[in-house]
């Protein structure tokens, strides 16, 4: 019994080391989304392309969609854009949410870098962004065909992320739609 | 550098420092108008207790991140619209999750957060009691500690007396 007690500090150390090791791979800036499992918030916003064009929640439904929050002031969005173009070419429906930006800058960006967006919402005051709980661009939401938010990625979407949870969930929900 | 130049620099440094600090203070001030003074108090309370989602360890009152500015505006407009504190908090939690509460509600996810400090306190007390028990107890601790000051005094008095006797030949 007393012999075993000698190993107690070692066991405690191992436990603590394990806990801290897990913490290393945890990104503290990545918050849980309050919206996962809940319907995408209603909105009525102008399109980036023109003020006359308006879009509503209905345009989101019927297909599995990625909603990508982007802005021209956001540096990481630059890194992400090529991946979005690639996904769009694969047939992924991506809706853009241009967040706290100006229309000319956004239009120039799309002309220069290509437009992966199925449609692009213009949210200069960050109203829909607020309802979504956006706290920094880029953010990407996975919305299923019924308009329920299924996942949120804070930060750049790249090959690794698309191979991970976001892409897996997308493929799963897309397959469900095809089955029906 | 001679001492006069140095003291001149010192004279200059104080107003310079003051000017710098003033700039910081002015940057932090934001004028928020309220129709009633009670609303201001509640606004201050709420913005101190709500956490900025972007800047992690700052509350809304201290943070100048764009998202905090938005959230403060939301708190203000909801206060003016007559919502209760609980409703305002719920409104922000619905969007930004429980992360924004510096005092999160007690539930399964936060059980460890709330439970660990009292648990550790109990463990600490338990250890202390165990260690005390293990120590061999002095025969009559109460009596001895009460008697000690008196006996020390007596001993000192005796010592002094004996020294004085030695000095007087």
Coordinates of C-alpha atoms in Angstrom, one line a residue:
Chain A
X1 CA 0.0 0.0 0.0
X2 CA 2.7 2.5 1.0
X3 CA 4.7 1.4 -2.0
X4 CA 1.8 2.3 -4.3
X5 CA 1.5 5.7 -2.6
X6 CA 4.9 6.6 -4.0
X7 CA 3.5 6.4 -7.5
X8 CA 0.8 8.9 -6.7
X9 CA 2.8 12.0 -7.7
X10 CA 3.7 10.3 -11.0
X11 CA 0.1 9.5 -11.7
X12 CA -0.9 13.1 -10.9
X13 CA 1.8 14.4 -13.1
X14 CA 0.7 12.1 -16.0
X15 CA -2.9 13.3 -15.6
X16 CA -1.9 16.9 -15.6
X17 CA 0.5 16.5 -18.5
X18 CA -2.3 14.8 -20.5
X19 CA -4.7 17.7 -19.7
X20 CA -2.2 20.3 -20.7
X21 CA -1.3 18.5 -23.9
X22 CA -4.9 18.5 -24.9
X23 CA -5.0 22.2 -24.1
X24 CA -2.1 22.8 -26.5
X25 CA -4.2 21.8 -29.5
X26 CA -7.2 23.8 -28.3
X27 CA -7.7 27.1 -30.0
X28 CA -9.1 29.4 -27.3
X29 CA -10.2 32.0 -29.8
X30 CA -12.6 29.5 -31.3
X31 CA -15.9 29.8 -29.5
X32 CA -18.9 27.5 -29.7
X33 CA -21.6 28.9 -31.9
X34 CA -24.9 29.5 -30.1
X35 CA -26.7 28.9 -33.4
X36 CA -25.6 25.3 -34.1
X37 CA -28.8 23.3 -34.3
X38 CA -31.0 26.4 -34.6
X39 CA -32.5 28.0 -37.7
X40 CA -30.5 30.6 -39.6
X41 CA -31.7 34.0 -38.5
X42 CA -34.1 35.8 -40.8
X43 CA -32.7 38.7 -42.9
X44 CA -33.4 41.0 -45.7
X45 CA -30.3 42.5 -47.3
X46 CA -29.2 44.1 -50.5
X47 CA -26.9 42.2 -52.8
X48 CA -23.2 43.3 -53.1
X49 CA -23.8 43.6 -56.9
X50 CA -26.6 46.2 -56.7
X51 CA -28.7 47.9 -54.1
X52 CA -31.9 47.1 -56.0
X53 CA -31.5 43.4 -55.6
X54 CA -32.6 42.1 -52.2
X55 CA -32.3 38.7 -50.7
X56 CA -34.1 36.9 -47.9
X57 CA -33.8 33.8 -45.8
X58 CA -35.8 31.8 -48.4
X59 CA -32.9 32.0 -50.9
X60 CA -30.9 29.9 -48.4
X61 CA -33.2 26.9 -48.2
X62 CA -33.6 23.9 -50.4
X63 CA -29.9 23.0 -50.6
X64 CA -27.0 22.6 -48.3
X65 CA -25.2 25.9 -48.2
X66 CA -22.0 27.4 -46.9
X67 CA -22.4 31.0 -45.6
X68 CA -19.1 32.7 -45.8
X69 CA -18.5 35.9 -43.9
X70 CA -15.9 38.0 -45.6
X71 CA -14.6 41.5 -46.0
X72 CA -11.9 43.3 -48.0
X73 CA -10.3 44.5 -44.8
X74 CA -9.9 41.0 -43.6
X75 CA -6.4 39.7 -44.4
X76 CA -7.2 36.0 -43.8
X77 CA -10.0 36.2 -46.3
X78 CA -7.4 36.8 -49.0
X79 CA -5.8 33.4 -48.0
X80 CA -9.2 31.7 -48.1
X81 CA -10.4 33.0 -51.4
X82 CA -8.7 30.5 -53.7
X83 CA -10.1 27.6 -51.6
X84 CA -13.6 29.1 -52.0
X85 CA -13.2 29.4 -55.7
X86 CA -12.1 25.8 -55.8
X87 CA -15.1 24.7 -53.7
X88 CA -17.5 26.6 -55.9
X89 CA -16.0 24.9 -59.0
X90 CA -16.8 21.6 -57.3
X91 CA -20.4 22.6 -57.1
X92 CA -20.6 23.7 -53.5
X93 CA -23.3 26.4 -53.0
X94 CA -21.6 29.3 -51.2
X95 CA -23.4 32.4 -50.0
X96 CA -21.3 35.4 -49.2
X97 CA -21.9 37.8 -46.4
X98 CA -19.9 40.9 -47.0
X99 CA -19.4 42.1 -43.5
X100 CA -18.9 45.8 -42.5
X101 CA -17.4 46.7 -45.9
X102 CA -18.0 49.1 -48.7
X103 CA -19.7 48.2 -52.0
X104 CA -17.0 49.5 -54.4
X105 CA -14.2 47.7 -52.5
X106 CA -16.2 44.5 -52.4
X107 CA -17.0 44.6 -56.1
X108 CA -13.4 45.3 -57.0
X109 CA -12.3 42.3 -54.8
X110 CA -14.7 40.0 -56.7
X111 CA -13.6 41.3 -60.1
X112 CA -9.9 40.7 -59.2
X113 CA -10.0 37.5 -57.4
X114 CA -13.0 35.7 -58.9
X115 CA -16.5 35.3 -57.5
X116 CA -17.2 32.0 -55.8
X117 CA -20.5 33.1 -54.4
X118 CA -23.9 31.9 -55.5
X119 CA -25.2 35.2 -54.2
X120 CA -23.5 37.8 -52.1
X121 CA -25.2 39.7 -49.2
X122 CA -24.2 43.2 -48.4
X123 CA -24.1 43.9 -44.6
X124 CA -22.3 47.2 -44.1
X125 CA -23.5 47.7 -40.5
X126 CA -23.1 44.0 -39.5
X127 CA -26.7 43.4 -38.7
X128 CA -27.0 39.9 -39.9
X129 CA -23.5 39.4 -38.7
X130 CA -24.7 40.4 -35.2
X131 CA -27.6 38.0 -35.3
X132 CA -25.2 35.2 -36.4
X133 CA -22.8 36.0 -33.6
X134 CA -20.0 36.8 -35.9
X135 CA -17.0 38.2 -34.0
X136 CA -14.4 38.3 -36.8
X137 CA -14.0 37.4 -40.4
X138 CA -13.6 35.0 -42.0
X139 CA -16.3 32.7 -40.6
X140 CA -18.1 30.0 -42.4
X141 CA -21.5 28.5 -41.5
X142 CA -22.8 25.2 -42.7
X143 CA -26.6 25.5 -43.2
X144 CA -28.6 22.4 -44.2
X145 CA -31.5 22.3 -46.7
X146 CA -34.0 23.1 -44.0
X147 CA -32.1 26.3 -43.1
X148 CA -30.7 24.9 -39.8
X149 CA -27.1 25.9 -38.9
X150 CA -25.1 22.7 -38.5
X151 CA -21.5 23.9 -38.0
X152 CA -19.5 27.0 -37.7
X153 CA -15.8 27.5 -38.7
X154 CA -14.1 30.5 -37.3
X155 CA -11.0 31.3 -39.4
X156 CA -9.8 30.2 -42.8
X157 CA -11.3 27.3 -44.6
X158 CA -8.5 25.3 -46.3
X159 CA -7.9 21.8 -47.5
X160 CA -7.4 20.5 -43.9
X161 CA -10.6 22.0 -42.6
X162 CA -12.5 20.8 -45.7
X163 CA -11.2 17.3 -45.0
X164 CA -12.2 17.7 -41.4
X165 CA -15.5 18.3 -39.6
X166 CA -16.8 21.0 -41.9
X167 CA -16.4 19.1 -45.1
X168 CA -17.5 15.8 -43.5
X169 CA -20.7 17.4 -42.3
X170 CA -21.3 19.1 -45.6
X171 CA -21.0 15.8 -47.4
X172 CA -23.3 14.1 -44.9
X173 CA -26.0 16.7 -45.2
X174 CA -25.6 16.9 -49.0
X175 CA -26.0 13.1 -49.2
X176 CA -29.2 13.3 -47.1
X177 CA -30.7 15.8 -49.6
X178 CA -29.9 13.5 -52.5
X179 CA -31.5 10.5 -50.8
X180 CA -34.8 12.3 -50.4
Chain B
X1 CA 25.6 64.6 -19.4
X2 CA 25.9 67.0 -16.6
X3 CA 23.4 67.1 -13.7
X4 CA 21.7 70.3 -14.9
X5 CA 20.8 68.8 -18.3
X6 CA 19.6 65.7 -16.5
X7 CA 17.3 67.7 -14.2
X8 CA 16.1 69.6 -17.3
X9 CA 15.1 66.3 -18.9
X10 CA 13.3 65.3 -15.8
X11 CA 11.3 68.5 -15.9
X12 CA 10.3 67.7 -19.5
X13 CA 9.5 64.1 -18.8
X14 CA 6.8 64.7 -16.3
X15 CA 4.5 66.8 -18.6
X16 CA 5.3 64.5 -21.4
X17 CA 4.2 61.5 -19.4
X18 CA 1.1 63.4 -18.3
X19 CA 0.2 64.3 -21.9
X20 CA 0.6 60.6 -23.0
X21 CA -1.6 59.4 -20.2
X22 CA -4.2 62.0 -21.0
X23 CA -4.4 60.7 -24.6
X24 CA -5.1 57.2 -23.4
X25 CA -7.8 58.4 -21.0
X26 CA -9.5 60.4 -23.8
X27 CA -9.4 57.5 -26.2
X28 CA -11.4 55.3 -23.6
X29 CA -14.2 57.7 -23.2
X30 CA -17.4 57.2 -25.1
X31 CA -20.4 59.3 -24.6
X32 CA -23.6 57.3 -24.2
X33 CA -26.8 59.2 -23.7
X34 CA -29.7 57.8 -21.7
X35 CA -33.2 59.0 -21.1
X36 CA -33.0 58.0 -17.4
X37 CA -30.1 58.0 -15.0
X38 CA -31.0 54.5 -13.7
X39 CA -30.5 53.1 -17.2
X40 CA -26.9 54.4 -17.2
X41 CA -26.2 52.5 -14.0
X42 CA -27.6 49.3 -15.4
X43 CA -25.7 49.9 -18.6
X44 CA -22.5 50.1 -16.7
X45 CA -23.3 47.0 -14.7
X46 CA -24.1 45.0 -17.8
X47 CA -21.1 46.1 -19.8
X48 CA -18.8 45.2 -17.0
X49 CA -20.3 41.8 -16.6
X50 CA -20.5 40.9 -20.3
X51 CA -17.4 39.6 -22.0
X52 CA -16.1 40.6 -25.4
X53 CA -16.1 37.5 -27.7
X54 CA -13.2 38.8 -29.7
X55 CA -10.8 40.0 -27.0
X56 CA -11.3 37.0 -24.7
X57 CA -10.3 38.6 -21.4
X58 CA -11.9 42.0 -21.6
X59 CA -15.4 43.0 -20.7
X60 CA -17.6 45.1 -23.1
X61 CA -16.9 48.2 -21.1
X62 CA -13.1 47.9 -21.4
X63 CA -12.9 46.7 -25.0
X64 CA -12.8 48.8 -28.1
X65 CA -13.1 46.0 -30.6
X66 CA -15.7 46.7 -33.2
X67 CA -17.8 43.8 -32.0
X68 CA -17.8 45.2 -28.4
X69 CA -19.0 48.6 -29.8
X70 CA -21.8 46.7 -31.6
X71 CA -22.7 44.8 -28.5
X72 CA -22.7 47.9 -26.3
X73 CA -25.0 49.6 -28.8
X74 CA -27.3 46.6 -28.6
X75 CA -27.3 46.7 -24.8
X76 CA -28.1 50.4 -24.9
X77 CA -30.9 50.1 -27.3
X78 CA -32.5 47.2 -25.4
X79 CA -32.2 49.2 -22.2
X80 CA -34.0 52.1 -23.8
X81 CA -36.6 49.8 -25.2
X82 CA -37.4 48.6 -21.6
X83 CA -36.0 45.1 -21.6
X84 CA -34.8 43.6 -18.3
X85 CA -31.2 42.7 -17.6
X86 CA -32.0 39.0 -18.0
X87 CA -33.6 39.6 -21.4
X88 CA -30.6 41.5 -22.6
X89 CA -28.1 38.9 -21.4
X90 CA -30.3 36.2 -23.1
X91 CA -30.3 38.1 -26.3
X92 CA -26.5 38.2 -26.4
X93 CA -26.2 34.6 -25.2
X94 CA -28.5 33.5 -28.1
X95 CA -26.0 34.9 -30.5
X96 CA -22.6 34.6 -28.9
X97 CA -23.2 31.6 -26.6
X98 CA -22.6 31.5 -22.8
X99 CA -19.0 32.6 -23.4
X100 CA -20.1 36.3 -23.2
X101 CA -21.2 35.8 -19.5
X102 CA -18.5 36.4 -16.9
X103 CA -20.9 34.6 -14.5
X104 CA -22.3 31.7 -16.5
X105 CA -25.3 29.8 -15.4
X106 CA -24.7 26.5 -13.5
X107 CA -25.3 23.6 -15.9
X108 CA -23.5 20.4 -16.9
X109 CA -21.0 22.2 -19.1
X110 CA -20.1 24.7 -16.4
X111 CA -20.3 22.3 -13.4
X112 CA -16.5 21.9 -13.3
X113 CA -16.0 25.6 -13.4
X114 CA -18.3 26.3 -10.5
X115 CA -17.6 23.1 -8.6
X116 CA -13.8 22.9 -8.7
X117 CA -12.9 25.8 -6.4
X118 CA -15.1 24.7 -3.4
X119 CA -14.0 21.1 -4.1
X120 CA -10.3 22.1 -3.9
X121 CA -11.0 24.1 -0.8
X122 CA -12.6 21.0 0.8
X123 CA -9.6 18.9 -0.2
X124 CA -7.3 21.4 1.2
X125 CA -9.1 21.5 4.5
X126 CA -9.2 17.7 4.6
X127 CA -5.4 17.5 4.0
X128 CA -4.8 20.0 6.8
X129 CA -6.9 18.1 9.2
X130 CA -5.2 14.9 8.3
X131 CA -1.7 16.4 8.8
X132 CA -2.7 17.9 12.1
X133 CA -4.1 14.6 13.4
X134 CA -0.9 12.8 12.5
X135 CA 1.3 15.1 14.5
X136 CA 2.0 13.8 18.0
X137 CA -0.1 15.9 20.4
X138 CA 1.6 17.7 23.2
X139 CA 0.4 16.5 26.7
X140 CA -1.7 19.5 27.7
X141 CA -1.5 22.1 25.1
X142 CA -4.1 24.5 26.6
X143 CA -2.5 24.7 30.0
X144 CA 1.0 25.0 28.7
X145 CA 0.4 27.8 26.3
X146 CA -1.4 29.8 29.0
X147 CA 1.4 29.2 31.5
X148 CA 4.2 29.9 29.1
X149 CA 4.3 33.7 29.2
X150 CA 4.3 33.8 32.9
X151 CA 7.1 31.3 33.2
X152 CA 9.2 33.1 30.6
X153 CA 8.8 36.3 32.5
X154 CA 9.8 34.6 35.7
X155 CA 12.9 33.2 34.0
X156 CA 13.9 36.5 32.6
X157 CA 13.4 38.1 36.0
X158 CA 15.6 35.5 37.6
X159 CA 18.3 35.9 35.0
X160 CA 18.4 39.6 35.4
X161 CA 18.5 39.3 39.1
X162 CA 21.4 36.9 39.0
X163 CA 23.3 39.1 36.6
X164 CA 22.8 42.1 38.9
X165 CA 24.1 40.1 41.8
X166 CA 27.2 39.2 39.8
X167 CA 27.9 42.8 38.9
X168 CA 27.7 44.0 42.5
X169 CA 30.9 42.7 44.0

